[in-house]
PDB file of C-alpha atoms (C1' of nucleotides) in Angstrom:
ATOM      1  CA  MET A  29     155.305  18.078 -66.752  1.00  0.00           C
ATOM      2  CA  VAL A  30     152.560  18.630 -69.421  1.00  0.00           C
ATOM      3  CA  TYR A  31     153.006  22.222 -70.918  1.00  0.00           C
ATOM      4  CA  GLY A  32     154.509  24.957 -68.935  1.00  0.00           C
ATOM      5  CA  SER A  33     155.671  24.673 -65.228  1.00  0.00           C
ATOM      6  CA  GLY A  34     156.358  28.443 -64.340  1.00  0.00           C
ATOM      7  CA  ALA A  35     153.349  30.256 -66.046  1.00  0.00           C
ATOM      8  CA  ALA A  36     150.889  27.997 -64.711  1.00  0.00           C
ATOM      9  CA  ASP A  37     148.390  28.194 -67.241  1.00  0.00           C
ATOM     10  CA  ALA A  38     145.998  31.281 -67.802  1.00  0.00           C
ATOM     11  CA  ALA A  39     142.721  29.617 -67.762  1.00  0.00           C
ATOM     12  CA  ALA A  40     143.290  28.240 -64.215  1.00  0.00           C
ATOM     13  CA  ASP A  41     144.565  31.488 -63.086  1.00  0.00           C
ATOM     14  CA  ASP A  42     141.569  33.474 -64.584  1.00  0.00           C
ATOM     15  CA  ARG A  43     139.319  31.108 -62.545  1.00  0.00           C
ATOM     16  CA  LEU A  44     141.302  31.488 -59.314  1.00  0.00           C
ATOM     17  CA  ASP A  45     140.887  35.418 -59.850  1.00  0.00           C
ATOM     18  CA  ALA A  46     137.128  34.822 -59.970  1.00  0.00           C
ATOM     19  CA  VAL A  47     136.696  32.495 -57.100  1.00  0.00           C
ATOM     20  CA  PHE A  48     138.811  34.766 -54.900  1.00  0.00           C
ATOM     21  CA  ALA A  49     137.237  37.785 -56.263  1.00  0.00           C
ATOM     22  CA  ALA A  50     133.747  36.303 -55.438  1.00  0.00           C
ATOM     23  CA  LEU A  51     134.956  35.586 -51.949  1.00  0.00           C
ATOM     24  CA  ALA A  52     135.858  38.846 -51.361  1.00  0.00           C
ATOM     25  CA  HIS A  53     132.461  40.176 -50.684  1.00  0.00           C
ATOM     26  CA  PRO A  54     130.486  39.663 -47.292  1.00  0.00           C
ATOM     27  CA  VAL A  55     127.400  39.274 -48.935  1.00  0.00           C
ATOM     28  CA  ARG A  56     128.381  36.576 -51.406  1.00  0.00           C
ATOM     29  CA  ARG A  57     130.492  34.831 -48.673  1.00  0.00           C
ATOM     30  CA  GLU A  58     126.960  34.792 -46.585  1.00  0.00           C
ATOM     31  CA  LEU A  59     125.236  33.318 -49.712  1.00  0.00           C
ATOM     32  CA  VAL A  60     127.842  30.733 -50.117  1.00  0.00           C
ATOM     33  CA  GLN A  61     127.143  29.792 -46.440  1.00  0.00           C
ATOM     34  CA  SER A  62     123.450  29.875 -46.876  1.00  0.00           C
ATOM     35  CA  LEU A  63     123.748  27.371 -49.796  1.00  0.00           C
ATOM     36  CA  ALA A  64     126.371  25.305 -47.612  1.00  0.00           C
ATOM     37  CA  ARG A  65     124.009  24.702 -44.729  1.00  0.00           C
ATOM     38  CA  ALA A  66     120.604  24.892 -46.529  1.00  0.00           C
ATOM     39  CA  ASP A  67     118.677  21.784 -46.115  1.00  0.00           C
ATOM     40  CA  ALA A  68     116.088  22.765 -48.851  1.00  0.00           C
ATOM     41  CA  PRO A  69     116.921  23.980 -52.274  1.00  0.00           C
ATOM     42  CA  LEU A  70     117.329  27.676 -52.369  1.00  0.00           C
ATOM     43  CA  THR A  71     115.649  29.865 -55.259  1.00  0.00           C
ATOM     44  CA  MET A  72     116.504  33.199 -56.128  1.00  0.00           C
ATOM     45  CA  GLY A  73     113.449  34.638 -54.557  1.00  0.00           C
ATOM     46  CA  ARG A  74     114.074  32.800 -51.287  1.00  0.00           C
ATOM     47  CA  ALA A  75     117.509  33.787 -51.169  1.00  0.00           C
ATOM     48  CA  ALA A  76     116.874  37.423 -51.712  1.00  0.00           C
ATOM     49  CA  ALA A  77     114.518  37.438 -48.820  1.00  0.00           C
ATOM     50  CA  ALA A  78     116.670  35.589 -46.519  1.00  0.00           C
ATOM     51  CA  HIS A  79     119.464  38.270 -46.961  1.00  0.00           C
ATOM     52  CA  GLY A  80     117.330  41.203 -47.361  1.00  0.00           C
ATOM     53  CA  LEU A  81     118.401  42.181 -50.694  1.00  0.00           C
ATOM     54  CA  SER A  82     116.631  43.453 -53.908  1.00  0.00           C
ATOM     55  CA  PRO A  83     116.143  40.814 -56.697  1.00  0.00           C
ATOM     56  CA  GLN A  84     118.280  42.615 -58.894  1.00  0.00           C
ATOM     57  CA  LEU A  85     121.168  43.014 -56.510  1.00  0.00           C
ATOM     58  CA  LEU A  86     121.037  39.225 -55.727  1.00  0.00           C
ATOM     59  CA  ASN A  87     121.222  38.781 -59.267  1.00  0.00           C
ATOM     60  CA  LYS A  88     124.256  40.423 -59.903  1.00  0.00           C
ATOM     61  CA  HIS A  89     125.880  38.654 -56.880  1.00  0.00           C
ATOM     62  CA  ALA A  90     124.614  35.227 -58.251  1.00  0.00           C
ATOM     63  CA  ALA A  91     126.149  36.195 -61.432  1.00  0.00           C
ATOM     64  CA  ALA A  92     129.507  36.844 -59.737  1.00  0.00           C
ATOM     65  CA  LEU A  93     129.184  33.490 -58.082  1.00  0.00           C
ATOM     66  CA  GLU A  94     128.346  31.778 -61.310  1.00  0.00           C
ATOM     67  CA  ARG A  95     131.324  33.269 -63.324  1.00  0.00           C
ATOM     68  CA  ALA A  96     133.547  31.833 -60.587  1.00  0.00           C
ATOM     69  CA  GLY A  97     131.912  28.680 -61.040  1.00  0.00           C
ATOM     70  CA  VAL A  98     130.887  28.335 -57.411  1.00  0.00           C
ATOM     71  CA  VAL A  99     127.478  28.368 -58.137  1.00  0.00           C
ATOM     72  CA  ARG A 100     124.873  27.160 -61.023  1.00  0.00           C
ATOM     73  CA  ARG A 101     121.466  28.535 -61.321  1.00  0.00           C
ATOM     74  CA  VAL A 102     119.117  25.705 -62.449  1.00  0.00           C
ATOM     75  CA  PRO A 103     115.663  26.583 -63.832  1.00  0.00           C
ATOM     76  CA  ARG A 104     112.722  25.005 -62.321  1.00  0.00           C
ATOM     77  CA  GLY A 105     109.424  26.383 -63.442  1.00  0.00           C
ATOM     78  CA  ARG A 106     109.430  30.089 -63.377  1.00  0.00           C
ATOM     79  CA  GLU A 107     112.027  30.275 -60.612  1.00  0.00           C
ATOM     80  CA  LYS A 108     115.538  28.959 -60.614  1.00  0.00           C
ATOM     81  CA  VAL A 109     117.537  27.265 -57.752  1.00  0.00           C
ATOM     82  CA  LEU A 110     120.872  27.951 -56.455  1.00  0.00           C
ATOM     83  CA  GLU A 111     123.283  25.051 -56.511  1.00  0.00           C
ATOM     84  CA  LEU A 112     126.904  25.316 -55.061  1.00  0.00           C
ATOM     85  CA  ASP A 113     129.632  23.729 -56.546  1.00  0.00           C
ATOM     86  CA  ALA A 114     132.197  22.793 -54.160  1.00  0.00           C
ATOM     87  CA  ALA A 115     134.985  22.305 -56.754  1.00  0.00           C
ATOM     88  CA  ALA A 116     135.625  25.781 -57.258  1.00  0.00           C
ATOM     89  CA  LEU A 117     135.795  26.200 -53.749  1.00  0.00           C
ATOM     90  CA  ALA A 118     138.241  23.167 -53.394  1.00  0.00           C
ATOM     91  CA  ALA A 119     140.545  24.566 -55.855  1.00  0.00           C
ATOM     92  CA  ALA A 120     140.869  27.997 -54.345  1.00  0.00           C
ATOM     93  CA  GLN A 121     141.422  26.162 -50.811  1.00  0.00           C
ATOM     94  CA  GLN A 122     144.221  23.794 -52.339  1.00  0.00           C
ATOM     95  CA  TRP A 123     145.827  26.855 -53.955  1.00  0.00           C
ATOM     96  CA  ILE A 124     146.184  28.464 -50.173  1.00  0.00           C
ATOM     97  CA  GLY A 125     147.015  25.084 -48.982  1.00  0.00           C
ATOM     98  CA  GLU A 126     150.037  24.604 -51.397  1.00  0.00           C
ATOM     99  CA  ALA A 127     151.190  28.213 -50.613  1.00  0.00           C
ATOM    100  CA  ARG A 128     151.235  27.425 -46.818  1.00  0.00           C
ATOM    101  CA  ALA A 129     153.073  24.168 -47.240  1.00  0.00           C
ATOM    102  CA  PHE A 130     155.707  25.755 -49.349  1.00  0.00           C
ATOM    103  CA  TRP A 131     156.041  28.229 -46.640  1.00  0.00           C
ATOM    104  CA  GLN A 132     155.985  25.949 -43.792  1.00  0.00           C
ATOM    105  CA  GLN A 133     158.900  23.998 -45.337  1.00  0.00           C
ATOM    106  CA  ARG A 134     160.876  27.301 -46.048  1.00  0.00           C
ATOM    107  CA  PHE A 135     160.083  28.231 -42.258  1.00  0.00           C
ATOM    108  CA  ASP A 136     161.886  24.733 -41.380  1.00  0.00           C
ATOM    109  CA  ALA A 137     164.691  25.197 -43.704  1.00  0.00           C
ATOM    110  CA  LEU A 138     165.577  28.560 -42.063  1.00  0.00           C
ATOM    111  CA  ASP A 139     165.171  27.221 -38.693  1.00  0.00           C
ATOM    112  CA  GLN A 140     167.973  24.662 -39.805  1.00  0.00           C
ATOM    113  CA  TYR A 141     169.894  27.521 -41.324  1.00  0.00           C
ATOM    114  CA  ILE A 142     170.037  29.452 -38.327  1.00  0.00           C
ATOM    115  CA  ALA A 143     170.847  26.469 -36.262  1.00  0.00           C
ATOM    116  CA  ASP A 144     173.733  25.982 -38.457  1.00  0.00           C
ATOM    117  CA  LEU A 145     175.045  29.343 -38.220  1.00  0.00           C
ATOM    118  CA  GLU A 146     174.923  29.045 -34.369  1.00  0.00           C
ATOM    119  CA  ASP A 147     176.971  25.700 -34.598  1.00  0.00           C
ATOM    120  CA  GLU A 148     179.528  27.486 -36.690  1.00  0.00           C
ATOM    121  CA  SER A 149     179.871  30.433 -34.127  1.00  0.00           C
ATOM    122  CA  ALA A 150     180.131  28.189 -31.292  1.00  0.00           C
TER     123      ALA A 150
ATOM    124  CA  MET B  19     128.645  31.902 -27.961  1.00  0.00           C
ATOM    125  CA  VAL B  20     130.218  35.236 -27.048  1.00  0.00           C
ATOM    126  CA  TYR B  21     128.690  38.099 -28.962  1.00  0.00           C
ATOM    127  CA  GLY B  22     126.374  37.707 -32.059  1.00  0.00           C
ATOM    128  CA  SER B  23     126.448  34.244 -33.905  1.00  0.00           C
ATOM    129  CA  GLY B  24     124.528  35.315 -36.852  1.00  0.00           C
ATOM    130  CA  ALA B  25     126.352  38.543 -37.554  1.00  0.00           C
ATOM    131  CA  ALA B  26     129.730  36.902 -37.561  1.00  0.00           C
ATOM    132  CA  ASP B  27     131.670  40.205 -36.097  1.00  0.00           C
ATOM    133  CA  ALA B  28     132.643  42.709 -38.606  1.00  0.00           C
ATOM    134  CA  ALA B  29     136.201  42.989 -38.006  1.00  0.00           C
ATOM    135  CA  ALA B  30     136.870  39.492 -39.083  1.00  0.00           C
ATOM    136  CA  ASP B  31     134.464  40.045 -41.975  1.00  0.00           C
ATOM    137  CA  ASP B  32     136.436  43.042 -43.067  1.00  0.00           C
ATOM    138  CA  ARG B  33     139.900  40.942 -42.906  1.00  0.00           C
ATOM    139  CA  LEU B  34     138.443  38.219 -45.024  1.00  0.00           C
ATOM    140  CA  ASP B  35     137.338  40.497 -47.546  1.00  0.00           C
ATOM    141  CA  ALA B  36     141.058  42.020 -47.620  1.00  0.00           C
ATOM    142  CA  VAL B  37     142.497  38.582 -47.833  1.00  0.00           C
ATOM    143  CA  PHE B  38     140.194  37.278 -50.654  1.00  0.00           C
ATOM    144  CA  ALA B  39     140.706  40.526 -52.634  1.00  0.00           C
ATOM    145  CA  ALA B  40     144.301  40.247 -52.122  1.00  0.00           C
ATOM    146  CA  LEU B  41     144.449  36.975 -53.600  1.00  0.00           C
ATOM    147  CA  ALA B  42     142.184  37.828 -56.341  1.00  0.00           C
ATOM    148  CA  HIS B  43     144.934  38.999 -58.474  1.00  0.00           C
ATOM    149  CA  PRO B  44     147.520  36.790 -60.375  1.00  0.00           C
ATOM    150  CA  VAL B  45     150.227  39.063 -59.519  1.00  0.00           C
ATOM    151  CA  ARG B  46     149.787  39.288 -56.000  1.00  0.00           C
ATOM    152  CA  ARG B  47     149.431  35.380 -55.726  1.00  0.00           C
ATOM    153  CA  GLU B  48     152.565  34.917 -57.437  1.00  0.00           C
ATOM    154  CA  LEU B  49     154.122  37.421 -55.119  1.00  0.00           C
ATOM    155  CA  VAL B  50     152.857  35.199 -52.361  1.00  0.00           C
ATOM    156  CA  GLN B  51     154.043  32.146 -53.792  1.00  0.00           C
ATOM    157  CA  SER B  52     157.678  33.868 -54.400  1.00  0.00           C
ATOM    158  CA  LEU B  53     157.502  34.491 -50.658  1.00  0.00           C
ATOM    159  CA  ALA B  54     156.442  31.231 -49.575  1.00  0.00           C
ATOM    160  CA  ARG B  55     159.167  29.456 -51.606  1.00  0.00           C
ATOM    161  CA  ALA B  56     162.037  31.858 -50.949  1.00  0.00           C
ATOM    162  CA  ASP B  57     165.020  30.601 -49.387  1.00  0.00           C
ATOM    163  CA  ALA B  58     166.683  33.968 -48.898  1.00  0.00           C
ATOM    164  CA  PRO B  59     164.680  37.133 -47.479  1.00  0.00           C
ATOM    165  CA  LEU B  60     163.088  39.123 -50.294  1.00  0.00           C
ATOM    166  CA  THR B  61     163.225  42.865 -50.582  1.00  0.00           C
ATOM    167  CA  MET B  62     160.986  44.982 -52.591  1.00  0.00           C
ATOM    168  CA  GLY B  63     163.427  45.870 -55.243  1.00  0.00           C
ATOM    169  CA  ARG B  64     164.311  42.139 -55.784  1.00  0.00           C
ATOM    170  CA  ALA B  65     160.593  41.191 -55.699  1.00  0.00           C
ATOM    171  CA  ALA B  66     159.979  43.920 -58.280  1.00  0.00           C
ATOM    172  CA  ALA B  67     162.977  42.576 -60.670  1.00  0.00           C
ATOM    173  CA  ALA B  68     161.868  39.051 -60.013  1.00  0.00           C
ATOM    174  CA  HIS B  69     158.135  39.734 -61.277  1.00  0.00           C
ATOM    175  CA  GLY B  70     159.205  42.475 -64.010  1.00  0.00           C
ATOM    176  CA  LEU B  71     157.241  45.087 -62.122  1.00  0.00           C
ATOM    177  CA  SER B  72     157.951  48.740 -61.802  1.00  0.00           C
ATOM    178  CA  PRO B  73     158.634  49.465 -58.162  1.00  0.00           C
ATOM    179  CA  GLN B  74     155.666  51.825 -57.889  1.00  0.00           C
ATOM    180  CA  LEU B  75     153.185  49.076 -59.046  1.00  0.00           C
ATOM    181  CA  LEU B  76     155.000  46.517 -56.752  1.00  0.00           C
ATOM    182  CA  ASN B  77     154.469  49.033 -53.884  1.00  0.00           C
ATOM    183  CA  LYS B  78     150.728  48.894 -54.327  1.00  0.00           C
ATOM    184  CA  HIS B  79     150.386  45.390 -54.687  1.00  0.00           C
ATOM    185  CA  ALA B  80     152.330  45.141 -51.439  1.00  0.00           C
ATOM    186  CA  ALA B  81     150.305  47.619 -49.787  1.00  0.00           C
ATOM    187  CA  ALA B  82     147.169  45.450 -50.676  1.00  0.00           C
ATOM    188  CA  LEU B  83     148.677  42.428 -49.335  1.00  0.00           C
ATOM    189  CA  GLU B  84     149.875  44.561 -46.384  1.00  0.00           C
ATOM    190  CA  ARG B  85     146.276  45.605 -45.867  1.00  0.00           C
ATOM    191  CA  ALA B  86     145.111  42.065 -45.784  1.00  0.00           C
ATOM    192  CA  GLY B  87     147.664  41.119 -43.134  1.00  0.00           C
ATOM    193  CA  VAL B  88     149.145  38.462 -45.790  1.00  0.00           C
ATOM    194  CA  VAL B  89     152.327  40.471 -45.736  1.00  0.00           C
ATOM    195  CA  ARG B  90     154.614  42.510 -43.499  1.00  0.00           C
ATOM    196  CA  ARG B  91     157.303  44.919 -44.727  1.00  0.00           C
ATOM    197  CA  VAL B  92     160.317  45.198 -42.402  1.00  0.00           C
ATOM    198  CA  PRO B  93     162.673  48.041 -42.803  1.00  0.00           C
ATOM    199  CA  ARG B  94     166.365  46.908 -43.104  1.00  0.00           C
ATOM    200  CA  GLY B  95     168.681  49.475 -43.688  1.00  0.00           C
ATOM    201  CA  ARG B  96     167.297  51.652 -46.625  1.00  0.00           C
ATOM    202  CA  GLU B  97     165.298  48.564 -47.863  1.00  0.00           C
ATOM    203  CA  LYS B  98     162.389  46.671 -46.792  1.00  0.00           C
ATOM    204  CA  VAL B  99     162.197  42.847 -46.832  1.00  0.00           C
ATOM    205  CA  LEU B 100     158.794  41.085 -47.651  1.00  0.00           C
ATOM    206  CA  GLU B 101     157.641  38.653 -44.709  1.00  0.00           C
ATOM    207  CA  LEU B 102     154.864  36.357 -45.238  1.00  0.00           C
ATOM    208  CA  ASP B 103     152.189  35.929 -42.494  1.00  0.00           C
ATOM    209  CA  ALA B 104     150.674  32.514 -42.915  1.00  0.00           C
ATOM    210  CA  ALA B 105     148.080  33.369 -40.257  1.00  0.00           C
ATOM    211  CA  ALA B 106     145.815  35.391 -42.758  1.00  0.00           C
ATOM    212  CA  LEU B 107     146.167  32.817 -45.148  1.00  0.00           C
ATOM    213  CA  ALA B 108     145.037  30.161 -42.810  1.00  0.00           C
ATOM    214  CA  ALA B 109     142.017  32.175 -41.861  1.00  0.00           C
ATOM    215  CA  ALA B 110     140.876  32.234 -45.226  1.00  0.00           C
ATOM    216  CA  GLN B 111     141.578  28.497 -46.166  1.00  0.00           C
ATOM    217  CA  GLN B 112     139.656  27.738 -43.046  1.00  0.00           C
ATOM    218  CA  TRP B 113     136.533  29.926 -44.176  1.00  0.00           C
ATOM    219  CA  ILE B 114     136.479  27.863 -47.256  1.00  0.00           C
ATOM    220  CA  GLY B 115     137.239  24.622 -45.448  1.00  0.00           C
ATOM    221  CA  GLU B 116     134.057  25.196 -43.108  1.00  0.00           C
ATOM    222  CA  ALA B 117     131.727  25.960 -45.923  1.00  0.00           C
ATOM    223  CA  ARG B 118     132.971  22.760 -47.922  1.00  0.00           C
ATOM    224  CA  ALA B 119     132.601  20.833 -44.532  1.00  0.00           C
ATOM    225  CA  PHE B 120     128.831  22.369 -44.026  1.00  0.00           C
ATOM    226  CA  TRP B 121     128.156  21.449 -47.621  1.00  0.00           C
ATOM    227  CA  GLN B 122     129.450  17.770 -47.547  1.00  0.00           C
ATOM    228  CA  GLN B 123     127.145  17.183 -44.526  1.00  0.00           C
ATOM    229  CA  ARG B 124     124.192  18.630 -46.622  1.00  0.00           C
ATOM    230  CA  PHE B 125     125.249  16.551 -49.302  1.00  0.00           C
ATOM    231  CA  ASP B 126     125.105  13.347 -47.248  1.00  0.00           C
ATOM    232  CA  ALA B 127     121.761  14.722 -45.665  1.00  0.00           C
ATOM    233  CA  LEU B 128     120.298  15.229 -49.152  1.00  0.00           C
ATOM    234  CA  ASP B 129     121.269  11.657 -50.069  1.00  0.00           C
ATOM    235  CA  GLN B 130     119.736  10.049 -47.141  1.00  0.00           C
ATOM    236  CA  TYR B 131     116.517  11.926 -47.622  1.00  0.00           C
ATOM    237  CA  ILE B 132     116.534  10.923 -51.384  1.00  0.00           C
ATOM    238  CA  ALA B 133     117.209   7.308 -50.242  1.00  0.00           C
ATOM    239  CA  ASP B 134     114.406   7.512 -47.864  1.00  0.00           C
ATOM    240  CA  LEU B 135     111.858   8.813 -50.587  1.00  0.00           C
ATOM    241  CA  GLU B 136     112.792   5.783 -52.855  1.00  0.00           C
ATOM    242  CA  ASP B 137     112.092   3.289 -49.755  1.00  0.00           C
ATOM    243  CA  GLU B 138     108.576   4.870 -49.475  1.00  0.00           C
ATOM    244  CA  SER B 139     107.917   4.763 -53.055  1.00  0.00           C
ATOM    245  CA  ALA B 140     108.857   1.172 -53.350  1.00  0.00           C
TER     246      ALA B 140
ATOM    247  C1'  DG C  22     177.997  66.964 -47.858  1.00  0.00           C
ATOM    248  C1'  DC C  23     176.742  64.867 -52.006  1.00  0.00           C
ATOM    249  C1'  DA C  24     175.245  61.533 -55.289  1.00  0.00           C
ATOM    250  C1'  DA C  25     173.187  57.469 -56.053  1.00  0.00           C
ATOM    251  C1'  DT C  26     170.109  53.866 -54.322  1.00  0.00           C
ATOM    252  C1'  DA C  27     165.288  52.124 -52.493  1.00  0.00           C
ATOM    253  C1'  DC C  28     161.123  52.823 -51.442  1.00  0.00           C
ATOM    254  C1'  DT C  29     156.996  55.698 -50.903  1.00  0.00           C
ATOM    255  C1'  DA C  30     153.268  59.315 -52.420  1.00  0.00           C
ATOM    256  C1'  DA C  31     150.290  61.929 -55.302  1.00  0.00           C
ATOM    257  C1'  DA C  32     147.772  62.994 -59.292  1.00  0.00           C
ATOM    258  C1'  DC C  33     145.864  61.033 -62.923  1.00  0.00           C
ATOM    259  C1'  DC C  34     143.369  57.931 -66.288  1.00  0.00           C
ATOM    260  C1'  DA C  35     140.651  53.986 -68.063  1.00  0.00           C
ATOM    261  C1'  DC C  36     137.878  50.350 -66.327  1.00  0.00           C
ATOM    262  C1'  DA C  37     135.527  47.484 -63.096  1.00  0.00           C
ATOM    263  C1'  DT C  38     132.173  46.819 -58.911  1.00  0.00           C
ATOM    264  C1'  DG C  39     128.367  47.570 -55.872  1.00  0.00           C
ATOM    265  C1'  DG C  40     124.203  49.635 -55.990  1.00  0.00           C
ATOM    266  C1'  DT C  41     119.770  51.701 -57.188  1.00  0.00           C
ATOM    267  C1'  DT C  42     115.898  52.743 -60.568  1.00  0.00           C
ATOM    268  C1'  DT C  43     113.263  51.701 -64.419  1.00  0.00           C
ATOM    269  C1'  DA C  44     111.914  48.129 -67.797  1.00  0.00           C
ATOM    270  C1'  DT C  45     111.616  43.440 -70.196  1.00  0.00           C
ATOM    271  C1'  DG C  46     111.205  38.154 -70.946  1.00  0.00           C
ATOM    272  C1'  DG C  47     108.997  33.836 -69.321  1.00  0.00           C
ATOM    273  C1'  DT C  48     106.057  31.062 -66.500  1.00  0.00           C
ATOM    274  C1'  DT C  49     101.993  29.660 -63.722  1.00  0.00           C
ATOM    275  C1'  DC C  50      97.395  30.102 -62.599  1.00  0.00           C
ATOM    276  C1'  DG C  51      92.682  31.956 -62.470  1.00  0.00           C
TER     277       DG C  51
ATOM    278  C1'  DC D   4      93.810  35.307 -72.622  1.00  0.00           C
ATOM    279  C1'  DG D   5      95.310  37.918 -68.865  1.00  0.00           C
ATOM    280  C1'  DA D   6      97.203  39.170 -64.283  1.00  0.00           C
ATOM    281  C1'  DA D   7     100.591  38.088 -61.168  1.00  0.00           C
ATOM    282  C1'  DC D   8     105.080  36.885 -60.085  1.00  0.00           C
ATOM    283  C1'  DC D   9     110.262  35.082 -60.646  1.00  0.00           C
ATOM    284  C1'  DA D  10     114.287  36.325 -62.713  1.00  0.00           C
ATOM    285  C1'  DT D  11     116.905  39.140 -65.432  1.00  0.00           C
ATOM    286  C1'  DA D  12     118.598  43.211 -68.519  1.00  0.00           C
ATOM    287  C1'  DA D  13     119.904  48.089 -69.222  1.00  0.00           C
ATOM    288  C1'  DA D  14     121.133  52.568 -68.058  1.00  0.00           C
ATOM    289  C1'  DC D  15     123.189  55.156 -64.553  1.00  0.00           C
ATOM    290  C1'  DC D  16     126.011  56.823 -60.603  1.00  0.00           C
ATOM    291  C1'  DA D  17     129.623  56.546 -57.084  1.00  0.00           C
ATOM    292  C1'  DT D  18     133.389  54.631 -55.944  1.00  0.00           C
ATOM    293  C1'  DG D  19     137.261  51.461 -56.054  1.00  0.00           C
ATOM    294  C1'  DT D  20     141.319  49.418 -58.886  1.00  0.00           C
ATOM    295  C1'  DG D  21     145.327  48.407 -61.714  1.00  0.00           C
ATOM    296  C1'  DG D  22     148.583  50.916 -64.052  1.00  0.00           C
ATOM    297  C1'  DT D  23     151.587  54.937 -65.119  1.00  0.00           C
ATOM    298  C1'  DT D  24     153.890  59.259 -64.841  1.00  0.00           C
ATOM    299  C1'  DT D  25     155.891  62.459 -61.804  1.00  0.00           C
ATOM    300  C1'  DA D  26     157.765  63.699 -57.777  1.00  0.00           C
ATOM    301  C1'  DG D  27     159.445  63.180 -52.725  1.00  0.00           C
ATOM    302  C1'  DT D  28     161.733  60.936 -48.651  1.00  0.00           C
ATOM    303  C1'  DA D  29     164.915  58.417 -46.437  1.00  0.00           C
ATOM    304  C1'  DT D  30     169.702  55.781 -46.307  1.00  0.00           C
ATOM    305  C1'  DT D  31     173.937  54.377 -47.787  1.00  0.00           C
ATOM    306  C1'  DG D  32     178.774  55.298 -49.230  1.00  0.00           C
ATOM    307  C1'  DC D  33     182.323  58.203 -51.238  1.00  0.00           C
TER     308       DC D  33
END
DNA sequence: GCAATACTAAACCACATGGTTTATGGTTCG
DNA sequence: CGAACCATAAACCATGTGGTTTAGTATTGC
């Protein structure tokens, strides 16, 4: 154990806040999907057109994704290409996975508990 | 393919909105963790006390989790026990997983593409 | 029935967010 | 240089969210 075990440091917490919040909007999820499947680098302009968004609005959504570390905007000439950073997604996915793992184990324990009760009452 | 492939029906979309939004708050994530690890049924009152929240505030957070289908509130006497529904979490986790899978495959394809370029230039 | 208990509803406030319109910094290309 | 283009900033509005205070609705137990 390195620092605190119960409080689960605040920086990671903030990051998860941002990642989950970023994914909590259909447009941003579609954006992420586009980036995940894209076979060619996607610029802001092309992304906006592809999703029928104004450049300004896309900019805001891209900023949200960037805040969360899900996406980087890399300048190339006068345009910027969007790059997905799968690490942030992995962190969120892992969080859910851990919660589910705990739950599964608790579920099994409850099962056992109920079985024990039935043994006693038998 | 059943209905539309591009639009990915709106109901599932709304559900994901709610689940990700629900997880985008540290208190609610801690709540979920509590429920996942709990070895005894957790009531609203006990949950509020455990996290140092007013009953009213916990009620709001619980409502958010319930909207998302992450949690159910089952009346038992004059209190309500919180039950976690892992299915909603699974849906969110799976969404991320798919995005990551696509990305991985695109990543490999890009790798191949670059290798091809280097072959040509050699 | 009555008091205490457990949860919920409502009103309200400060602040964040999604979205539009308008305007501004850079970068290419004629 | 100047015009066109890409991306962003700023101002602004409507709505949603986190949080508190206050009040209300059941349910237990005397």
